[in-house]
Amino acid sequence: MVGFKDNGHLTLRQKNFNVILSKIRVKIENAFALLKGRFRRLKFLETIRLELAALLIISVCILHNVCILNGDLLQDLIDVDEERRQENANNPHNFEDMDEEHIENDAIRKRNNIVNHVPIILRN
């Protein structure tokens, strides 16, 4: 999901949305860094079919949880921060760099709908 481009005229709700989206994105990136640390092949996987990608992610999450339940923890295997740095270097996704003109109108409507339902955590 794409945040709002900050051109200096964002509403409080839009700023709030960007903050929450950023926090959630960090958690998701950390989760994928853990998965890529355990299953290194994920770093080189390219799939075009969305349903196959979703199935793969679910499968890897299940395998990851089975490993954890059996005491196979990742603490000695990877550095999550390093994994995220490498991922961000290879795939930057800064809100400011994304061109909103190329984003589908339907996606913008969905984002605007979400903005109106997210609780405000920021103050003026």
Tab-separated table of N, CA and C in Angstrom:
chain	number	residue	atom	x	y	z
A	1	MET	N	0.850	-1.165	0.000
A	1	MET	CA	0.000	0.000	0.000
A	1	MET	C	0.899	1.233	0.000
A	2	VAL	N	0.456	2.253	-0.666
A	2	VAL	CA	1.227	3.479	-0.821
A	2	VAL	C	0.683	4.547	0.116
A	3	GLY	N	1.588	5.211	0.817
A	3	GLY	CA	1.190	6.328	1.665
A	3	GLY	C	0.943	7.572	0.833
A	4	PHE	N	0.548	8.634	1.507
A	4	PHE	CA	0.305	9.906	0.830
A	4	PHE	C	1.619	10.643	0.630
A	5	LYS	N	1.810	11.188	-0.544
A	5	LYS	CA	2.993	11.992	-0.828
A	5	LYS	C	2.879	13.292	-0.036
A	6	ASP	N	3.911	13.588	0.745
A	6	ASP	CA	3.874	14.780	1.599
A	6	ASP	C	4.412	15.979	0.838
A	7	ASN	N	3.493	16.783	0.342
A	7	ASN	CA	3.857	18.007	-0.370
A	7	ASN	C	3.656	19.237	0.511
A	8	GLY	N	3.510	18.996	1.820
A	8	GLY	CA	3.325	20.088	2.763
A	8	GLY	C	1.880	20.443	3.017
A	9	HIS	N	0.950	19.731	2.378
A	9	HIS	CA	-0.465	20.060	2.521
A	9	HIS	C	-1.302	18.861	2.954
A	10	LEU	N	-0.697	17.913	3.646
A	10	LEU	CA	-1.451	16.748	4.095
A	10	LEU	C	-2.355	17.107	5.264
A	11	THR	N	-3.505	16.459	5.309
A	11	THR	CA	-4.407	16.636	6.445
A	11	THR	C	-3.865	15.826	7.622
A	12	LEU	N	-4.420	16.063	8.800
A	12	LEU	CA	-4.019	15.309	9.988
A	12	LEU	C	-4.275	13.821	9.769
A	13	ARG	N	-5.415	13.492	9.185
A	13	ARG	CA	-5.740	12.085	8.924
A	13	ARG	C	-4.737	11.445	7.963
A	14	GLN	N	-4.311	12.172	6.944
A	14	GLN	CA	-3.343	11.640	5.983
A	14	GLN	C	-1.977	11.441	6.631
A	15	LYS	N	-1.546	12.400	7.449
A	15	LYS	CA	-0.276	12.248	8.173
A	15	LYS	C	-0.356	11.058	9.114
A	16	ASN	N	-1.478	10.948	9.812
A	16	ASN	CA	-1.712	9.850	10.736
A	16	ASN	C	-1.625	8.510	10.001
A	17	PHE	N	-2.265	8.437	8.850
A	17	PHE	CA	-2.239	7.224	8.034
A	17	PHE	C	-0.808	6.860	7.660
A	18	ASN	N	-0.025	7.841	7.219
A	18	ASN	CA	1.365	7.577	6.836
A	18	ASN	C	2.176	7.037	8.007
A	19	VAL	N	1.962	7.594	9.205
A	19	VAL	CA	2.688	7.131	10.395
A	19	VAL	C	2.321	5.682	10.708
A	20	ILE	N	1.026	5.390	10.712
A	20	ILE	CA	0.577	4.029	11.025
A	20	ILE	C	1.047	3.050	9.952
A	21	LEU	N	0.926	3.439	8.690
A	21	LEU	CA	1.381	2.581	7.594
A	21	LEU	C	2.873	2.284	7.718
A	22	SER	N	3.645	3.278	8.076
A	22	SER	CA	5.085	3.096	8.230
A	22	SER	C	5.395	2.109	9.355
A	23	LYS	N	4.689	2.238	10.482
A	23	LYS	CA	4.909	1.321	11.610
A	23	LYS	C	4.550	-0.113	11.236
A	24	ILE	N	3.442	-0.265	10.530
A	24	ILE	CA	3.013	-1.601	10.122
A	24	ILE	C	3.985	-2.177	9.101
A	25	ARG	N	4.441	-1.335	8.192
A	25	ARG	CA	5.386	-1.784	7.166
A	25	ARG	C	6.669	-2.311	7.809
A	26	VAL	N	7.142	-1.662	8.865
A	26	VAL	CA	8.352	-2.117	9.560
A	26	VAL	C	8.137	-3.523	10.112
A	27	LYS	N	6.968	-3.764	10.707
A	27	LYS	CA	6.683	-5.095	11.251
A	27	LYS	C	6.648	-6.148	10.145
A	28	ILE	N	6.039	-5.789	9.027
A	28	ILE	CA	5.971	-6.724	7.903
A	28	ILE	C	7.365	-6.983	7.340
A	29	GLU	N	8.165	-5.930	7.201
A	29	GLU	CA	9.531	-6.099	6.698
A	29	GLU	C	10.351	-6.970	7.636
A	30	ASN	N	10.171	-6.800	8.946
A	30	ASN	CA	10.887	-7.643	9.912
A	30	ASN	C	10.468	-9.103	9.772
A	31	ALA	N	9.172	-9.337	9.587
A	31	ALA	CA	8.683	-10.709	9.431
A	31	ALA	C	9.282	-11.352	8.179
A	32	PHE	N	9.303	-10.609	7.074
A	32	PHE	CA	9.881	-11.158	5.851
A	32	PHE	C	11.392	-11.329	5.977
A	33	ALA	N	12.047	-10.462	6.727
A	33	ALA	CA	13.488	-10.622	6.947
A	33	ALA	C	13.763	-11.917	7.705
A	34	LEU	N	12.924	-12.223	8.697
A	34	LEU	CA	13.080	-13.484	9.424
A	34	LEU	C	12.892	-14.676	8.490
A	35	LEU	N	11.855	-14.607	7.670
A	35	LEU	CA	11.606	-15.709	6.736
A	35	LEU	C	12.749	-15.862	5.739
A	36	LYS	N	13.253	-14.744	5.229
A	36	LYS	CA	14.357	-14.802	4.269
A	36	LYS	C	15.649	-15.253	4.937
A	37	GLY	N	15.778	-14.989	6.228
A	37	GLY	CA	16.948	-15.462	6.953
A	37	GLY	C	16.928	-16.965	7.141
A	38	ARG	N	15.759	-17.500	7.387
A	38	ARG	CA	15.632	-18.945	7.590
A	38	ARG	C	15.606	-19.687	6.255
A	39	PHE	N	14.904	-19.140	5.305
A	39	PHE	CA	14.746	-19.774	3.993
A	39	PHE	C	15.388	-18.869	2.946
A	40	ARG	N	16.696	-18.972	2.814
A	40	ARG	CA	17.480	-18.068	1.958
A	40	ARG	C	17.005	-18.060	0.501
A	41	ARG	N	16.424	-19.125	0.051
A	41	ARG	CA	15.964	-19.211	-1.340
A	41	ARG	C	14.909	-18.143	-1.645
A	42	LEU	N	14.205	-17.673	-0.643
A	42	LEU	CA	13.185	-16.638	-0.845
A	42	LEU	C	13.769	-15.354	-1.422
A	43	LYS	N	15.046	-15.122	-1.182
A	43	LYS	CA	15.676	-13.901	-1.704
A	43	LYS	C	15.757	-13.905	-3.223
A	44	PHE	N	15.733	-15.074	-3.813
A	44	PHE	CA	15.946	-15.196	-5.250
A	44	PHE	C	14.712	-15.711	-5.981
A	45	LEU	N	13.605	-15.694	-5.306
A	45	LEU	CA	12.378	-16.227	-5.871
A	45	LEU	C	11.634	-15.152	-6.651
A	46	GLU	N	11.277	-15.478	-7.860
A	46	GLU	CA	10.492	-14.551	-8.667
A	46	GLU	C	9.267	-15.290	-9.178
A	47	THR	N	8.111	-14.786	-8.845
A	47	THR	CA	6.877	-15.380	-9.332
A	47	THR	C	5.953	-14.275	-9.811
A	48	ILE	N	5.263	-14.550	-10.869
A	48	ILE	CA	4.354	-13.565	-11.440
A	48	ILE	C	2.932	-13.808	-10.951
A	49	ARG	N	2.593	-15.054	-10.705
A	49	ARG	CA	1.226	-15.394	-10.312
A	49	ARG	C	0.995	-15.061	-8.846
A	50	LEU	N	0.053	-14.171	-8.586
A	50	LEU	CA	-0.236	-13.698	-7.237
A	50	LEU	C	-0.677	-14.830	-6.325
A	51	GLU	N	-1.531	-15.722	-6.818
A	51	GLU	CA	-2.021	-16.811	-5.972
A	51	GLU	C	-0.884	-17.756	-5.582
A	52	LEU	N	0.093	-17.938	-6.466
A	52	LEU	CA	1.245	-18.774	-6.145
A	52	LEU	C	2.133	-18.091	-5.103
A	53	ALA	N	2.326	-16.796	-5.236
A	53	ALA	CA	3.124	-16.046	-4.263
A	53	ALA	C	2.467	-16.103	-2.887
A	54	ALA	N	1.150	-15.927	-2.834
A	54	ALA	CA	0.432	-15.982	-1.553
A	54	ALA	C	0.549	-17.367	-0.927
A	55	LEU	N	0.394	-18.407	-1.727
A	55	LEU	CA	0.517	-19.777	-1.232
A	55	LEU	C	1.925	-20.044	-0.706
A	56	LEU	N	2.911	-19.548	-1.398
A	56	LEU	CA	4.299	-19.712	-0.975
A	56	LEU	C	4.548	-19.028	0.374
A	57	ILE	N	4.062	-17.809	0.521
A	57	ILE	CA	4.251	-17.071	1.775
A	57	ILE	C	3.570	-17.794	2.931
A	58	ILE	N	2.349	-18.257	2.717
A	58	ILE	CA	1.633	-18.997	3.764
A	58	ILE	C	2.404	-20.264	4.129
A	59	SER	N	2.882	-20.983	3.130
A	59	SER	CA	3.624	-22.227	3.375
A	59	SER	C	4.894	-21.976	4.174
A	60	VAL	N	5.618	-20.941	3.812
A	60	VAL	CA	6.867	-20.622	4.510
A	60	VAL	C	6.577	-20.189	5.946
A	61	CYS	N	5.490	-19.448	6.156
A	61	CYS	CA	5.113	-19.051	7.523
A	61	CYS	C	4.797	-20.277	8.373
A	62	ILE	N	4.102	-21.243	7.788
A	62	ILE	CA	3.789	-22.476	8.516
A	62	ILE	C	5.073	-23.218	8.873
A	63	LEU	N	5.968	-23.368	7.907
A	63	LEU	CA	7.243	-24.041	8.179
A	63	LEU	C	8.048	-23.303	9.245
A	64	HIS	N	8.043	-21.986	9.178
A	64	HIS	CA	8.748	-21.162	10.165
A	64	HIS	C	8.179	-21.418	11.563
A	65	ASN	N	6.848	-21.449	11.676
A	65	ASN	CA	6.212	-21.692	12.973
A	65	ASN	C	6.505	-23.096	13.487
A	66	VAL	N	6.553	-24.080	12.600
A	66	VAL	CA	6.907	-25.444	13.001
A	66	VAL	C	8.333	-25.465	13.553
A	67	CYS	N	9.231	-24.757	12.901
A	67	CYS	CA	10.615	-24.673	13.391
A	67	CYS	C	10.653	-24.077	14.799
A	68	ILE	N	9.916	-22.998	15.006
A	68	ILE	CA	9.896	-22.342	16.319
A	68	ILE	C	9.319	-23.283	17.374
A	69	LEU	N	8.222	-23.970	17.050
A	69	LEU	CA	7.603	-24.905	17.999
A	69	LEU	C	8.549	-26.038	18.386
A	70	ASN	N	9.488	-26.360	17.506
A	70	ASN	CA	10.462	-27.416	17.786
A	70	ASN	C	11.776	-26.879	18.345
A	71	GLY	N	11.765	-25.620	18.766
A	71	GLY	CA	12.927	-25.052	19.434
A	71	GLY	C	14.003	-24.520	18.515
A	72	ASP	N	13.756	-24.488	17.232
A	72	ASP	CA	14.736	-23.981	16.270
A	72	ASP	C	14.531	-22.474	16.115
A	73	LEU	N	15.227	-21.714	16.949
A	73	LEU	CA	15.072	-20.262	16.933
A	73	LEU	C	16.087	-19.633	15.997
A	74	LEU	N	15.802	-18.422	15.558
A	74	LEU	CA	16.637	-17.750	14.561
A	74	LEU	C	17.729	-16.872	15.142
A	75	GLN	N	17.815	-16.750	16.433
A	75	GLN	CA	18.716	-15.772	17.026
A	75	GLN	C	20.153	-15.923	16.549
A	76	ASP	N	20.576	-17.141	16.329
A	76	ASP	CA	21.956	-17.362	15.902
A	76	ASP	C	22.117	-17.360	14.383
A	77	LEU	N	21.015	-17.358	13.661
A	77	LEU	CA	21.091	-17.508	12.214
A	77	LEU	C	21.224	-16.199	11.451
A	78	ILE	N	20.494	-15.155	11.877
A	78	ILE	CA	20.453	-13.944	11.056
A	78	ILE	C	20.482	-12.682	11.896
A	79	ASP	N	20.806	-11.620	11.231
A	79	ASP	CA	20.710	-10.277	11.781
A	79	ASP	C	19.553	-9.604	11.041
A	80	VAL	N	18.406	-9.456	11.715
A	80	VAL	CA	17.203	-8.924	11.073
A	80	VAL	C	17.457	-7.535	10.508
A	81	ASP	N	18.172	-6.699	11.250
A	81	ASP	CA	18.445	-5.345	10.767
A	81	ASP	C	19.260	-5.372	9.482
A	82	GLU	N	20.223	-6.277	9.411
A	82	GLU	CA	21.032	-6.386	8.192
A	82	GLU	C	20.182	-6.885	7.024
A	83	GLU	N	19.309	-7.845	7.294
A	83	GLU	CA	18.410	-8.342	6.250
A	83	GLU	C	17.547	-7.205	5.707
A	84	ARG	N	17.008	-6.376	6.606
A	84	ARG	CA	16.154	-5.256	6.179
A	84	ARG	C	16.957	-4.225	5.401
A	85	ARG	N	18.194	-3.946	5.830
A	85	ARG	CA	19.023	-2.981	5.100
A	85	ARG	C	19.273	-3.457	3.674
A	86	GLN	N	19.592	-4.731	3.537
A	86	GLN	CA	19.826	-5.286	2.202
A	86	GLN	C	18.565	-5.231	1.358
A	87	GLU	N	17.439	-5.573	1.943
A	87	GLU	CA	16.168	-5.545	1.213
A	87	GLU	C	15.825	-4.128	0.772
A	88	ASN	N	15.996	-3.162	1.663
A	88	ASN	CA	15.687	-1.772	1.327
A	88	ASN	C	16.637	-1.227	0.272
A	89	ALA	N	17.878	-1.674	0.289
A	89	ALA	CA	18.833	-1.218	-0.719
A	89	ALA	C	18.463	-1.760	-2.096
A	90	ASN	N	17.931	-2.975	-2.115
A	90	ASN	CA	17.545	-3.597	-3.382
A	90	ASN	C	16.161	-3.185	-3.860
A	91	ASN	N	15.303	-2.724	-2.934
A	91	ASN	CA	13.920	-2.431	-3.283
A	91	ASN	C	13.423	-1.241	-2.473
A	92	PRO	N	13.898	-0.039	-2.750
A	92	PRO	CA	13.448	1.119	-1.980
A	92	PRO	C	11.978	1.402	-2.262
A	93	HIS	N	11.234	1.760	-1.221
A	93	HIS	CA	9.819	2.071	-1.403
A	93	HIS	C	9.454	3.259	-0.533
A	94	ASN	N	10.022	4.372	-0.865
A	94	ASN	CA	9.762	5.612	-0.153
A	94	ASN	C	8.517	6.254	-0.739
A	95	PHE	N	7.628	6.719	0.136
A	95	PHE	CA	6.398	7.356	-0.335
A	95	PHE	C	6.698	8.508	-1.280
A	96	GLU	N	7.751	9.262	-1.009
A	96	GLU	CA	8.049	10.454	-1.797
A	96	GLU	C	8.443	10.097	-3.229
A	97	ASP	N	8.995	8.887	-3.424
A	97	ASP	CA	9.494	8.508	-4.736
A	97	ASP	C	8.422	7.904	-5.639
A	98	MET	N	7.274	7.589	-5.079
A	98	MET	CA	6.239	6.943	-5.863
A	98	MET	C	5.385	7.986	-6.569
A	99	ASP	N	5.113	7.754	-7.808
A	99	ASP	CA	4.345	8.675	-8.626
A	99	ASP	C	2.871	8.306	-8.533
A	100	GLU	N	2.086	9.129	-7.831
A	100	GLU	CA	0.676	8.819	-7.618
A	100	GLU	C	-0.137	8.827	-8.907
A	101	GLU	N	0.375	9.443	-9.958
A	101	GLU	CA	-0.369	9.473	-11.219
A	101	GLU	C	-0.524	8.080	-11.812
A	102	HIS	N	0.363	7.168	-11.448
A	102	HIS	CA	0.329	5.825	-12.016
A	102	HIS	C	-0.377	4.821	-11.106
A	103	ILE	N	-0.942	5.301	-10.034
A	103	ILE	CA	-1.644	4.418	-9.108
A	103	ILE	C	-3.105	4.338	-9.545
A	104	GLU	N	-3.647	3.163	-9.529
A	104	GLU	CA	-5.030	2.970	-9.954
A	104	GLU	C	-5.991	3.770	-9.078
A	105	ASN	N	-7.041	4.330	-9.703
A	105	ASN	CA	-8.054	5.091	-8.970
A	105	ASN	C	-8.741	4.246	-7.913
A	106	ASP	N	-8.962	2.979	-8.205
A	106	ASP	CA	-9.599	2.090	-7.242
A	106	ASP	C	-8.750	1.964	-5.984
A	107	ALA	N	-7.445	1.855	-6.150
A	107	ALA	CA	-6.538	1.757	-5.002
A	107	ALA	C	-6.573	3.037	-4.179
A	108	ILE	N	-6.652	4.176	-4.839
A	108	ILE	CA	-6.716	5.460	-4.128
A	108	ILE	C	-8.009	5.543	-3.331
A	109	ARG	N	-9.113	5.094	-3.917
A	109	ARG	CA	-10.395	5.103	-3.189
A	109	ARG	C	-10.318	4.201	-1.962
A	110	LYS	N	-9.712	3.039	-2.114
A	110	LYS	CA	-9.579	2.126	-0.976
A	110	LYS	C	-8.722	2.750	0.120
A	111	ARG	N	-7.615	3.367	-0.272
A	111	ARG	CA	-6.739	4.016	0.712
A	111	ARG	C	-7.493	5.123	1.433
A	112	ASN	N	-8.238	5.937	0.703
A	112	ASN	CA	-8.999	7.026	1.318
A	112	ASN	C	-10.062	6.497	2.270
A	113	ASN	N	-10.661	5.366	1.935
A	113	ASN	CA	-11.637	4.749	2.825
A	113	ASN	C	-10.965	4.282	4.113
A	114	ILE	N	-9.799	3.687	3.996
A	114	ILE	CA	-9.054	3.232	5.176
A	114	ILE	C	-8.671	4.423	6.050
A	115	VAL	N	-8.226	5.514	5.426
A	115	VAL	CA	-7.819	6.715	6.169
A	115	VAL	C	-8.931	7.176	7.096
A	116	ASN	N	-10.154	7.107	6.633
A	116	ASN	CA	-11.287	7.584	7.423
A	116	ASN	C	-11.678	6.639	8.549
A	117	HIS	N	-11.125	5.443	8.567
A	117	HIS	CA	-11.451	4.472	9.612
A	117	HIS	C	-10.300	4.203	10.580
A	118	VAL	N	-9.140	4.773	10.312
A	118	VAL	CA	-7.980	4.571	11.181
A	118	VAL	C	-8.065	5.549	12.348
A	119	PRO	N	-7.892	5.067	13.577
A	119	PRO	CA	-7.932	5.991	14.719
A	119	PRO	C	-6.780	6.994	14.658
A	120	ILE	N	-7.056	8.208	15.074
A	120	ILE	CA	-6.051	9.272	15.076
A	120	ILE	C	-5.112	9.062	16.262
A	121	ILE	N	-3.798	8.991	15.981
A	121	ILE	CA	-2.806	8.874	17.050
A	121	ILE	C	-1.966	10.135	17.165
A	122	LEU	N	-2.065	11.002	16.160
A	122	LEU	CA	-1.286	12.242	16.139
A	122	LEU	C	-2.101	13.390	16.711
A	123	ARG	N	-1.422	14.401	17.152
A	123	ARG	CA	-2.065	15.636	17.619
A	123	ARG	C	-1.576	16.771	16.746
A	124	ASN	N	-2.416	17.793	16.583
A	124	ASN	CA	-2.027	18.969	15.772
A	124	ASN	C	-0.803	19.643	16.304
